Amino acid sequence: MTITVRPARTDDVASIEALIEPFVRQRILLGKDPVVLYEAIQQFVVAEQDGKVVGCGALHVMWRDLGEVRTVAVAESHRGHGVGKAVVSALESNARELGLSRLFCLTFETGFFGARGYEAIGEVGQDSTALVTPDVYAELVRSPDEGIAEFLDLARVKPNTLGNTRMLKSL
């Protein structure tokens, strides 16, 4: 099976929606309105086989050195064939090109991400100095982005309603 990973285009949004929809129904991923996907399309890569989108993922920059791997999904028919690994590898490559040195993810797939060097991080809340400096925390806490709130483990996202794990990787 030959898989190609490339930057997503606006005409991929319907395929991305179709990929993530089963995970949204299972409460593994949070749903995203089409407008949100279009606004963030430049953050996405897609994996294709024979011209069909079979995987996706996004890289969201959170700070100068920090990004989040988001919305990783693989078609059920292609799971276990390296598609997710190829997507995450492409996102990590993009992160390095942007100058990021750490990646965060919020996931149920701790084995998958752990095998790629991500480590579980505990609750940080106000004591986030192990992850970011107090000055950076003060800036990040102002963001309306829910992924940043999850990274900082802010009270407004507690309890973690999905029950997934916060993980971090140094690049």
CSV table of N, CA and C in Angstrom, one decimal:
chain,number,residue,atom,x,y,z
A,1,MET,N,0.9,-1.2,0.0
A,1,MET,CA,0.0,0.0,0.0
A,1,MET,C,0.9,1.2,0.0
A,2,THR,N,0.8,2.1,-1.0
A,2,THR,CA,1.6,3.3,-1.1
A,2,THR,C,0.7,4.5,-0.6
A,3,ILE,N,1.2,5.1,0.4
A,3,ILE,CA,0.5,6.3,1.1
A,3,ILE,C,1.4,7.5,0.8
A,4,THR,N,0.7,8.6,0.4
A,4,THR,CA,1.3,9.9,0.2
A,4,THR,C,0.7,10.9,1.2
A,5,VAL,N,1.6,11.6,1.9
A,5,VAL,CA,1.1,12.6,2.8
A,5,VAL,C,1.4,14.0,2.2
A,6,ARG,N,0.4,14.9,2.1
A,6,ARG,CA,0.6,16.2,1.5
A,6,ARG,C,-0.2,17.2,2.3
A,7,PRO,N,0.1,18.5,2.1
A,7,PRO,CA,-0.7,19.6,2.7
A,7,PRO,C,-2.1,19.5,2.3
A,8,ALA,N,-3.0,19.7,3.2
A,8,ALA,CA,-4.5,19.6,2.8
A,8,ALA,C,-4.8,20.9,2.0
A,9,ARG,N,-5.9,20.7,1.2
A,9,ARG,CA,-6.4,21.8,0.4
A,9,ARG,C,-7.9,21.9,0.8
A,10,THR,N,-8.5,23.1,0.4
A,10,THR,CA,-9.9,23.3,0.8
A,10,THR,C,-10.8,22.2,0.3
A,11,ASP,N,-10.5,21.6,-0.9
A,11,ASP,CA,-11.4,20.6,-1.4
A,11,ASP,C,-11.2,19.3,-0.6
A,12,ASP,N,-10.4,19.2,0.4
A,12,ASP,CA,-10.2,18.0,1.3
A,12,ASP,C,-11.1,18.1,2.5
A,13,VAL,N,-11.8,19.2,2.7
A,13,VAL,CA,-12.5,19.4,4.0
A,13,VAL,C,-13.6,18.3,4.1
A,14,ALA,N,-14.4,18.0,3.1
A,14,ALA,CA,-15.4,17.0,3.1
A,14,ALA,C,-14.8,15.7,3.5
A,15,SER,N,-13.6,15.3,3.0
A,15,SER,CA,-13.0,14.1,3.3
A,15,SER,C,-12.5,14.1,4.8
A,16,ILE,N,-12.0,15.2,5.2
A,16,ILE,CA,-11.6,15.3,6.6
A,16,ILE,C,-12.8,15.1,7.6
A,17,GLU,N,-13.9,15.8,7.2
A,17,GLU,CA,-15.1,15.6,8.0
A,17,GLU,C,-15.5,14.2,8.1
A,18,ALA,N,-15.5,13.5,7.0
A,18,ALA,CA,-15.9,12.1,6.9
A,18,ALA,C,-15.0,11.2,7.8
A,19,LEU,N,-13.7,11.5,7.8
A,19,LEU,CA,-12.7,10.8,8.6
A,19,LEU,C,-12.9,10.9,10.1
A,20,ILE,N,-13.2,12.2,10.5
A,20,ILE,CA,-13.3,12.4,11.9
A,20,ILE,C,-14.7,12.1,12.5
A,21,GLU,N,-15.7,12.1,11.7
A,21,GLU,CA,-17.0,11.9,12.1
A,21,GLU,C,-17.2,10.6,13.0
A,22,PRO,N,-16.7,9.5,12.6
A,22,PRO,CA,-16.9,8.3,13.5
A,22,PRO,C,-16.2,8.5,14.8
A,23,PHE,N,-15.1,9.2,14.9
A,23,PHE,CA,-14.4,9.4,16.2
A,23,PHE,C,-15.2,10.4,17.0
A,24,VAL,N,-15.9,11.4,16.4
A,24,VAL,CA,-16.7,12.3,17.1
A,24,VAL,C,-17.9,11.5,17.7
A,25,ARG,N,-18.5,10.7,16.9
A,25,ARG,CA,-19.7,9.9,17.5
A,25,ARG,C,-19.2,9.0,18.7
A,26,GLN,N,-18.0,8.5,18.6
A,26,GLN,CA,-17.5,7.7,19.7
A,26,GLN,C,-16.9,8.5,20.9
A,27,ARG,N,-17.0,9.8,20.8
A,27,ARG,CA,-16.5,10.8,21.8
A,27,ARG,C,-15.0,10.6,22.0
A,28,ILE,N,-14.3,10.3,20.9
A,28,ILE,CA,-12.8,10.2,20.9
A,28,ILE,C,-12.2,11.6,20.4
A,29,LEU,N,-12.9,12.2,19.5
A,29,LEU,CA,-12.5,13.5,19.0
A,29,LEU,C,-13.6,14.5,19.2
A,30,LEU,N,-13.3,15.7,19.4
A,30,LEU,CA,-14.4,16.8,19.4
A,30,LEU,C,-14.7,17.1,18.0
A,31,GLY,N,-16.0,17.4,17.8
A,31,GLY,CA,-16.5,17.7,16.4
A,31,GLY,C,-16.0,19.1,16.1
A,32,LYS,N,-15.9,19.3,14.8
A,32,LYS,CA,-15.5,20.6,14.3
A,32,LYS,C,-16.4,21.0,13.2
A,33,ASP,N,-17.0,22.3,13.3
A,33,ASP,CA,-17.8,22.8,12.2
A,33,ASP,C,-17.0,23.0,10.9
A,34,PRO,N,-17.6,22.8,9.8
A,34,PRO,CA,-16.9,23.0,8.5
A,34,PRO,C,-16.1,24.4,8.5
A,35,VAL,N,-16.7,25.4,9.0
A,35,VAL,CA,-16.0,26.7,9.0
A,35,VAL,C,-14.7,26.7,9.7
A,36,VAL,N,-14.7,25.9,10.8
A,36,VAL,CA,-13.5,25.8,11.6
A,36,VAL,C,-12.4,25.0,10.8
A,37,LEU,N,-12.8,24.0,10.1
A,37,LEU,CA,-11.9,23.2,9.3
A,37,LEU,C,-11.3,24.0,8.2
A,38,TYR,N,-12.2,24.8,7.5
A,38,TYR,CA,-11.7,25.7,6.4
A,38,TYR,C,-10.7,26.7,7.0
A,39,GLU,N,-11.0,27.3,8.2
A,39,GLU,CA,-10.1,28.3,8.8
A,39,GLU,C,-8.8,27.7,9.1
A,40,ALA,N,-8.8,26.4,9.4
A,40,ALA,CA,-7.5,25.8,9.9
A,40,ALA,C,-6.9,24.9,8.8
A,41,ILE,N,-7.4,24.9,7.6
A,41,ILE,CA,-6.9,24.0,6.6
A,41,ILE,C,-5.4,24.0,6.4
A,42,GLN,N,-4.8,25.2,6.5
A,42,GLN,CA,-3.3,25.2,6.3
A,42,GLN,C,-2.6,24.5,7.5
A,43,GLN,N,-3.3,24.1,8.5
A,43,GLN,CA,-2.6,23.3,9.6
A,43,GLN,C,-2.7,21.8,9.3
A,44,PHE,N,-3.5,21.4,8.4
A,44,PHE,CA,-3.7,20.0,8.1
A,44,PHE,C,-2.8,19.4,7.1
A,45,VAL,N,-2.5,18.1,7.3
A,45,VAL,CA,-2.0,17.3,6.2
A,45,VAL,C,-3.0,16.2,6.0
A,46,VAL,N,-3.0,15.6,4.8
A,46,VAL,CA,-3.8,14.4,4.5
A,46,VAL,C,-2.9,13.3,4.0
A,47,ALA,N,-3.3,12.1,4.3
A,47,ALA,CA,-2.7,10.9,3.7
A,47,ALA,C,-3.6,10.4,2.6
A,48,GLU,N,-3.0,10.1,1.4
A,48,GLU,CA,-3.8,9.6,0.3
A,48,GLU,C,-3.3,8.2,-0.1
A,49,GLN,N,-4.2,7.4,-0.6
A,49,GLN,CA,-3.9,6.2,-1.3
A,49,GLN,C,-4.8,6.2,-2.6
A,50,ASP,N,-4.1,6.1,-3.7
A,50,ASP,CA,-4.8,6.1,-5.0
A,50,ASP,C,-5.8,7.3,-5.1
A,51,GLY,N,-5.4,8.5,-4.7
A,51,GLY,CA,-6.2,9.7,-4.8
A,51,GLY,C,-7.3,9.8,-3.8
A,52,LYS,N,-7.4,8.9,-2.9
A,52,LYS,CA,-8.5,8.9,-1.8
A,52,LYS,C,-7.8,9.3,-0.5
A,53,VAL,N,-8.4,10.3,0.2
A,53,VAL,CA,-7.9,10.7,1.5
A,53,VAL,C,-8.3,9.6,2.5
A,54,VAL,N,-7.3,9.0,3.2
A,54,VAL,CA,-7.4,7.9,4.2
A,54,VAL,C,-6.9,8.3,5.6
A,55,GLY,N,-6.4,9.5,5.7
A,55,GLY,CA,-5.9,9.9,7.0
A,55,GLY,C,-5.7,11.4,7.0
A,56,CYS,N,-5.7,12.0,8.2
A,56,CYS,CA,-5.5,13.4,8.4
A,56,CYS,C,-4.9,13.7,9.7
A,57,GLY,N,-4.4,14.9,9.9
A,57,GLY,CA,-3.9,15.4,11.1
A,57,GLY,C,-3.6,16.9,11.0
A,58,ALA,N,-3.5,17.6,12.1
A,58,ALA,CA,-3.2,19.0,12.1
A,58,ALA,C,-2.1,19.4,13.1
A,59,LEU,N,-1.4,20.5,12.8
A,59,LEU,CA,-0.4,21.0,13.6
A,59,LEU,C,-0.8,22.4,14.0
A,60,HIS,N,-1.1,22.7,15.2
A,60,HIS,CA,-1.5,24.0,15.7
A,60,HIS,C,-0.3,24.6,16.5
A,61,VAL,N,0.2,25.8,16.1
A,61,VAL,CA,1.2,26.4,16.8
A,61,VAL,C,0.6,27.1,18.1
A,62,MET,N,1.2,26.8,19.2
A,62,MET,CA,0.7,27.4,20.5
A,62,MET,C,1.6,28.5,21.0
A,63,TRP,N,2.9,28.4,20.8
A,63,TRP,CA,3.9,29.4,21.2
A,63,TRP,C,5.2,29.2,20.4
A,64,ARG,N,6.1,30.0,20.7
A,64,ARG,CA,7.4,30.1,19.9
A,64,ARG,C,8.0,28.7,19.7
A,65,ASP,N,8.0,27.9,20.8
A,65,ASP,CA,8.6,26.6,20.7
A,65,ASP,C,7.7,25.4,20.8
A,66,LEU,N,6.4,25.7,20.9
A,66,LEU,CA,5.4,24.7,21.3
A,66,LEU,C,4.2,24.6,20.3
A,67,GLY,N,3.9,23.4,19.9
A,67,GLY,CA,2.8,23.1,19.0
A,67,GLY,C,1.9,22.0,19.5
A,68,GLU,N,0.8,21.8,18.9
A,68,GLU,CA,-0.1,20.7,19.3
A,68,GLU,C,-0.5,19.9,18.0
A,69,VAL,N,-0.4,18.6,18.2
A,69,VAL,CA,-0.8,17.7,17.1
A,69,VAL,C,-2.3,17.5,17.4
A,70,ARG,N,-3.1,17.8,16.4
A,70,ARG,CA,-4.6,17.7,16.6
A,70,ARG,C,-5.2,16.9,15.5
A,71,THR,N,-6.4,16.4,15.8
A,71,THR,CA,-7.3,15.8,14.8
A,71,THR,C,-6.7,14.8,13.9
A,72,VAL,N,-5.9,13.9,14.6
A,72,VAL,CA,-5.3,12.8,13.8
A,72,VAL,C,-6.4,11.7,13.7
A,73,ALA,N,-6.7,11.3,12.4
A,73,ALA,CA,-7.7,10.3,12.2
A,73,ALA,C,-7.3,9.5,11.0
A,74,VAL,N,-7.6,8.2,11.0
A,74,VAL,CA,-7.3,7.3,9.9
A,74,VAL,C,-8.6,6.5,9.6
A,75,ALA,N,-8.9,6.3,8.3
A,75,ALA,CA,-10.0,5.5,7.9
A,75,ALA,C,-9.9,4.1,8.5
A,76,GLU,N,-11.0,3.6,8.9
A,76,GLU,CA,-11.0,2.2,9.6
A,76,GLU,C,-10.3,1.2,8.7
A,77,SER,N,-10.5,1.3,7.4
A,77,SER,CA,-10.0,0.3,6.4
A,77,SER,C,-8.4,0.4,6.3
A,78,HIS,N,-7.9,1.5,6.8
A,78,HIS,CA,-6.4,1.7,6.7
A,78,HIS,C,-5.7,1.7,8.0
A,79,ARG,N,-6.4,1.5,9.1
A,79,ARG,CA,-5.7,1.4,10.4
A,79,ARG,C,-4.8,0.2,10.5
A,80,GLY,N,-3.6,0.5,11.2
A,80,GLY,CA,-2.6,-0.6,11.3
A,80,GLY,C,-1.7,-0.7,10.2
A,81,HIS,N,-1.8,0.2,9.2
A,81,HIS,CA,-0.9,0.1,8.0
A,81,HIS,C,0.1,1.3,7.9
A,82,GLY,N,0.3,2.0,9.0
A,82,GLY,CA,1.3,3.0,9.0
A,82,GLY,C,0.8,4.4,8.5
A,83,VAL,N,-0.5,4.5,8.3
A,83,VAL,CA,-1.0,5.8,7.9
A,83,VAL,C,-0.9,6.9,9.0
A,84,GLY,N,-1.3,6.5,10.2
A,84,GLY,CA,-1.2,7.4,11.3
A,84,GLY,C,0.2,7.8,11.6
A,85,LYS,N,1.1,6.9,11.5
A,85,LYS,CA,2.6,7.1,11.7
A,85,LYS,C,3.1,8.1,10.6
A,86,ALA,N,2.6,7.9,9.4
A,86,ALA,CA,3.1,8.8,8.3
A,86,ALA,C,2.5,10.2,8.5
A,87,VAL,N,1.3,10.3,9.0
A,87,VAL,CA,0.7,11.7,9.2
A,87,VAL,C,1.4,12.4,10.4
A,88,VAL,N,1.6,11.7,11.5
A,88,VAL,CA,2.3,12.3,12.6
A,88,VAL,C,3.8,12.6,12.3
A,89,SER,N,4.4,11.8,11.5
A,89,SER,CA,5.8,12.1,11.1
A,89,SER,C,5.8,13.4,10.2
A,90,ALA,N,4.8,13.6,9.3
A,90,ALA,CA,4.7,14.8,8.5
A,90,ALA,C,4.5,16.0,9.4
A,91,LEU,N,3.6,15.9,10.4
A,91,LEU,CA,3.3,17.0,11.3
A,91,LEU,C,4.6,17.3,12.1
A,92,GLU,N,5.3,16.3,12.5
A,92,GLU,CA,6.6,16.6,13.3
A,92,GLU,C,7.6,17.3,12.4
A,93,SER,N,7.7,16.9,11.2
A,93,SER,CA,8.6,17.5,10.2
A,93,SER,C,8.2,19.0,10.0
A,94,ASN,N,6.9,19.2,9.9
A,94,ASN,CA,6.4,20.6,9.7
A,94,ASN,C,6.7,21.4,11.0
A,95,ALA,N,6.6,20.8,12.1
A,95,ALA,CA,6.9,21.5,13.4
A,95,ALA,C,8.4,21.9,13.5
A,96,ARG,N,9.3,21.0,13.0
A,96,ARG,CA,10.7,21.3,13.0
A,96,ARG,C,11.0,22.5,12.1
A,97,GLU,N,10.4,22.4,10.9
A,97,GLU,CA,10.5,23.5,9.9
A,97,GLU,C,10.1,24.9,10.5
A,98,LEU,N,9.1,24.8,11.3
A,98,LEU,CA,8.6,26.1,11.9
A,98,LEU,C,9.4,26.5,13.1
A,99,GLY,N,10.4,25.7,13.5
A,99,GLY,CA,11.2,26.0,14.7
A,99,GLY,C,10.7,25.6,16.0
A,100,LEU,N,9.7,24.7,16.0
A,100,LEU,CA,9.1,24.2,17.3
A,100,LEU,C,10.0,23.1,17.8
A,101,SER,N,10.1,23.1,19.1
A,101,SER,CA,10.9,22.1,19.8
A,101,SER,C,10.1,21.1,20.7
A,102,ARG,N,8.8,21.4,20.9
A,102,ARG,CA,8.0,20.5,21.7
A,102,ARG,C,6.6,20.4,21.0
A,103,LEU,N,6.0,19.2,21.1
A,103,LEU,CA,4.7,19.0,20.6
A,103,LEU,C,3.8,18.4,21.7
A,104,PHE,N,2.6,18.9,21.8
A,104,PHE,CA,1.6,18.4,22.8
A,104,PHE,C,0.5,17.7,22.0
A,105,CYS,N,-0.1,16.7,22.7
A,105,CYS,CA,-1.3,16.1,22.1
A,105,CYS,C,-2.2,15.7,23.3
A,106,LEU,N,-3.4,15.6,23.0
A,106,LEU,CA,-4.4,15.1,23.9
A,106,LEU,C,-5.1,13.9,23.3
A,107,THR,N,-4.9,12.7,23.8
A,107,THR,CA,-5.2,11.5,23.1
A,107,THR,C,-5.7,10.4,24.0
A,108,PHE,N,-6.4,9.4,23.3
A,108,PHE,CA,-6.7,8.1,23.9
A,108,PHE,C,-5.6,7.1,23.5
A,109,GLU,N,-4.9,7.4,22.4
A,109,GLU,CA,-4.0,6.5,21.8
A,109,GLU,C,-2.6,6.7,22.4
A,110,THR,N,-2.5,6.4,23.7
A,110,THR,CA,-1.3,6.6,24.4
A,110,THR,C,-0.2,5.6,23.9
A,111,GLY,N,-0.5,4.4,23.5
A,111,GLY,CA,0.4,3.5,23.0
A,111,GLY,C,1.0,4.0,21.7
A,112,PHE,N,0.2,4.5,20.8
A,112,PHE,CA,0.6,5.0,19.5
A,112,PHE,C,1.5,6.1,19.7
A,113,PHE,N,1.1,7.1,20.5
A,113,PHE,CA,2.0,8.3,20.7
A,113,PHE,C,3.2,8.0,21.5
A,114,GLY,N,3.0,7.1,22.5
A,114,GLY,CA,4.2,6.7,23.3
A,114,GLY,C,5.3,6.1,22.5
A,115,ALA,N,4.9,5.3,21.5
A,115,ALA,CA,5.9,4.6,20.7
A,115,ALA,C,6.6,5.6,19.8
A,116,ARG,N,6.1,6.8,19.7
A,116,ARG,CA,6.7,7.9,18.9
A,116,ARG,C,7.4,9.0,19.8
A,117,GLY,N,7.6,8.6,21.0
A,117,GLY,CA,8.4,9.5,21.9
A,117,GLY,C,7.6,10.5,22.7
A,118,TYR,N,6.2,10.4,22.7
A,118,TYR,CA,5.4,11.3,23.5
A,118,TYR,C,5.3,10.7,24.9
A,119,GLU,N,5.3,11.6,25.9
A,119,GLU,CA,5.2,11.1,27.3
A,119,GLU,C,4.0,11.8,28.0
A,120,ALA,N,3.3,11.0,28.8
A,120,ALA,CA,2.2,11.5,29.5
A,120,ALA,C,2.7,12.6,30.5
A,121,ILE,N,1.9,13.7,30.6
A,121,ILE,CA,2.2,14.7,31.5
A,121,ILE,C,1.0,14.9,32.4
A,122,GLY,N,1.3,15.1,33.7
A,122,GLY,CA,0.2,15.2,34.7
A,122,GLY,C,-0.5,16.6,34.7
A,123,GLU,N,-1.3,16.8,35.7
A,123,GLU,CA,-1.9,18.1,35.8
A,123,GLU,C,-0.9,19.2,36.2
A,124,VAL,N,-1.1,20.3,35.6
A,124,VAL,CA,-0.2,21.4,35.9
A,124,VAL,C,-0.9,22.6,36.5
A,125,GLY,N,-2.1,23.0,35.9
A,125,GLY,CA,-2.8,24.1,36.4
A,125,GLY,C,-1.9,25.3,36.6
A,126,GLN,N,-2.0,26.0,37.7
A,126,GLN,CA,-1.2,27.2,37.9
A,126,GLN,C,0.3,26.9,38.0
A,127,ASP,N,0.6,25.7,38.4
A,127,ASP,CA,2.0,25.3,38.6
A,127,ASP,C,2.5,24.7,37.2
A,128,SER,N,2.6,25.6,36.2
A,128,SER,CA,2.9,25.1,34.9
A,128,SER,C,4.4,25.3,34.6
A,129,THR,N,5.2,25.8,35.5
A,129,THR,CA,6.6,26.2,35.2
A,129,THR,C,7.4,25.0,34.7
A,130,ALA,N,7.0,23.8,34.9
A,130,ALA,CA,7.7,22.7,34.4
A,130,ALA,C,7.5,22.6,32.8
A,131,LEU,N,6.4,23.2,32.3
A,131,LEU,CA,6.2,23.2,30.9
A,131,LEU,C,6.4,24.5,30.2
A,132,VAL,N,6.1,25.6,30.9
A,132,VAL,CA,6.3,26.9,30.3
A,132,VAL,C,6.7,27.9,31.5
A,133,THR,N,7.4,29.0,31.1
A,133,THR,CA,7.7,30.0,32.1
A,133,THR,C,6.5,30.7,32.6
A,134,PRO,N,6.5,31.4,33.7
A,134,PRO,CA,5.4,32.2,34.2
A,134,PRO,C,4.9,33.2,33.2
A,135,ASP,N,5.9,33.9,32.5
A,135,ASP,CA,5.5,34.9,31.5
A,135,ASP,C,4.8,34.3,30.3
A,136,VAL,N,5.2,33.1,29.9
A,136,VAL,CA,4.6,32.4,28.8
A,136,VAL,C,3.2,31.9,29.2
A,137,TYR,N,3.1,31.4,30.4
A,137,TYR,CA,1.8,31.0,31.0
A,137,TYR,C,0.8,32.2,31.0
A,138,ALA,N,1.3,33.3,31.4
A,138,ALA,CA,0.4,34.5,31.5
A,138,ALA,C,-0.1,34.9,30.1
A,139,GLU,N,0.7,34.6,29.0
A,139,GLU,CA,0.2,34.9,27.7
A,139,GLU,C,-0.7,33.8,27.2
A,140,LEU,N,-0.3,32.6,27.4
A,140,LEU,CA,-1.1,31.4,26.9
A,140,LEU,C,-2.5,31.4,27.5
A,141,VAL,N,-2.6,31.7,28.8
A,141,VAL,CA,-3.9,31.7,29.5
A,141,VAL,C,-4.9,32.6,28.9
A,142,ARG,N,-4.4,33.6,28.2
A,142,ARG,CA,-5.3,34.6,27.6
A,142,ARG,C,-6.0,34.1,26.3
A,143,SER,N,-5.4,33.0,25.8
A,143,SER,CA,-6.0,32.4,24.5
A,143,SER,C,-7.3,31.8,24.7
A,144,PRO,N,-8.2,32.0,23.7
A,144,PRO,CA,-9.5,31.4,23.7
A,144,PRO,C,-9.5,29.9,23.2
A,145,ASP,N,-8.3,29.5,22.7
A,145,ASP,CA,-8.2,28.2,22.1
A,145,ASP,C,-8.3,27.1,23.2
A,146,GLU,N,-9.2,26.1,23.0
A,146,GLU,CA,-9.5,25.1,23.9
A,146,GLU,C,-8.3,24.1,24.1
A,147,GLY,N,-7.5,23.9,23.0
A,147,GLY,CA,-6.3,23.1,23.0
A,147,GLY,C,-5.3,23.7,24.0
A,148,ILE,N,-5.1,25.0,24.0
A,148,ILE,CA,-4.2,25.6,24.9
A,148,ILE,C,-4.7,25.5,26.3
A,149,ALA,N,-6.0,25.6,26.5
A,149,ALA,CA,-6.6,25.4,27.8
A,149,ALA,C,-6.3,24.0,28.3
A,150,GLU,N,-6.4,23.0,27.4
A,150,GLU,CA,-6.2,21.6,27.8
A,150,GLU,C,-4.7,21.5,28.2
A,151,PHE,N,-3.8,22.1,27.4
A,151,PHE,CA,-2.4,22.0,27.7
A,151,PHE,C,-2.1,22.5,29.0
A,152,LEU,N,-2.6,23.7,29.3
A,152,LEU,CA,-2.4,24.4,30.6
A,152,LEU,C,-3.2,23.7,31.8
A,153,ASP,N,-4.1,22.8,31.4
A,153,ASP,CA,-5.0,22.1,32.4
A,153,ASP,C,-5.8,23.1,33.2
A,154,LEU,N,-6.4,24.1,32.5
A,154,LEU,CA,-7.2,25.1,33.1
A,154,LEU,C,-8.5,24.6,33.7
A,155,ALA,N,-8.9,25.2,34.7
A,155,ALA,CA,-10.2,24.8,35.4
A,155,ALA,C,-11.4,24.7,34.5
A,156,ARG,N,-11.4,25.6,33.5
A,156,ARG,CA,-12.6,25.6,32.6
A,156,ARG,C,-12.7,24.4,31.7
A,157,VAL,N,-11.6,23.6,31.6
A,157,VAL,CA,-11.7,22.4,30.8
A,157,VAL,C,-11.7,21.1,31.7
A,158,LYS,N,-11.9,21.3,33.0
A,158,LYS,CA,-11.9,20.2,33.9
A,158,LYS,C,-13.4,20.0,34.3
A,159,PRO,N,-13.8,18.8,34.6
A,159,PRO,CA,-13.0,17.6,34.4
A,159,PRO,C,-12.8,17.3,32.9
A,160,ASN,N,-11.8,16.6,32.6
A,160,ASN,CA,-11.5,16.2,31.2
A,160,ASN,C,-12.7,15.3,30.8
A,161,THR,N,-13.7,15.8,30.1
A,161,THR,CA,-14.9,15.1,29.8
A,161,THR,C,-14.7,13.9,28.9
A,162,LEU,N,-13.7,14.0,28.0
A,162,LEU,CA,-13.4,12.8,27.2
A,162,LEU,C,-12.6,11.7,27.9
A,163,GLY,N,-11.8,12.1,28.9
A,163,GLY,CA,-11.0,11.2,29.6
A,163,GLY,C,-9.7,10.8,28.9
A,164,ASN,N,-9.2,11.6,28.1
A,164,ASN,CA,-8.0,11.3,27.3
A,164,ASN,C,-6.8,11.8,28.1
A,165,THR,N,-5.6,11.5,27.5
A,165,THR,CA,-4.3,11.7,28.2
A,165,THR,C,-3.6,12.9,27.6
A,166,ARG,N,-3.0,13.7,28.4
A,166,ARG,CA,-2.2,14.8,27.9
A,166,ARG,C,-0.7,14.3,27.7
A,167,MET,N,-0.1,14.5,26.5
A,167,MET,CA,1.2,14.0,26.3
A,167,MET,C,2.1,15.0,25.6
A,168,LEU,N,3.4,14.9,25.8
A,168,LEU,CA,4.3,15.9,25.3
A,168,LEU,C,5.5,15.2,24.7
A,169,LYS,N,6.1,15.8,23.6
A,169,LYS,CA,7.3,15.2,23.0
A,169,LYS,C,8.3,16.4,22.8
A,170,SER,N,9.5,16.1,23.1
A,170,SER,CA,10.6,17.0,22.7
A,170,SER,C,11.1,16.6,21.3
A,171,LEU,N,11.2,17.5,20.4
A,171,LEU,CA,11.7,17.2,19.1
A,171,LEU,C,13.2,17.2,19.0
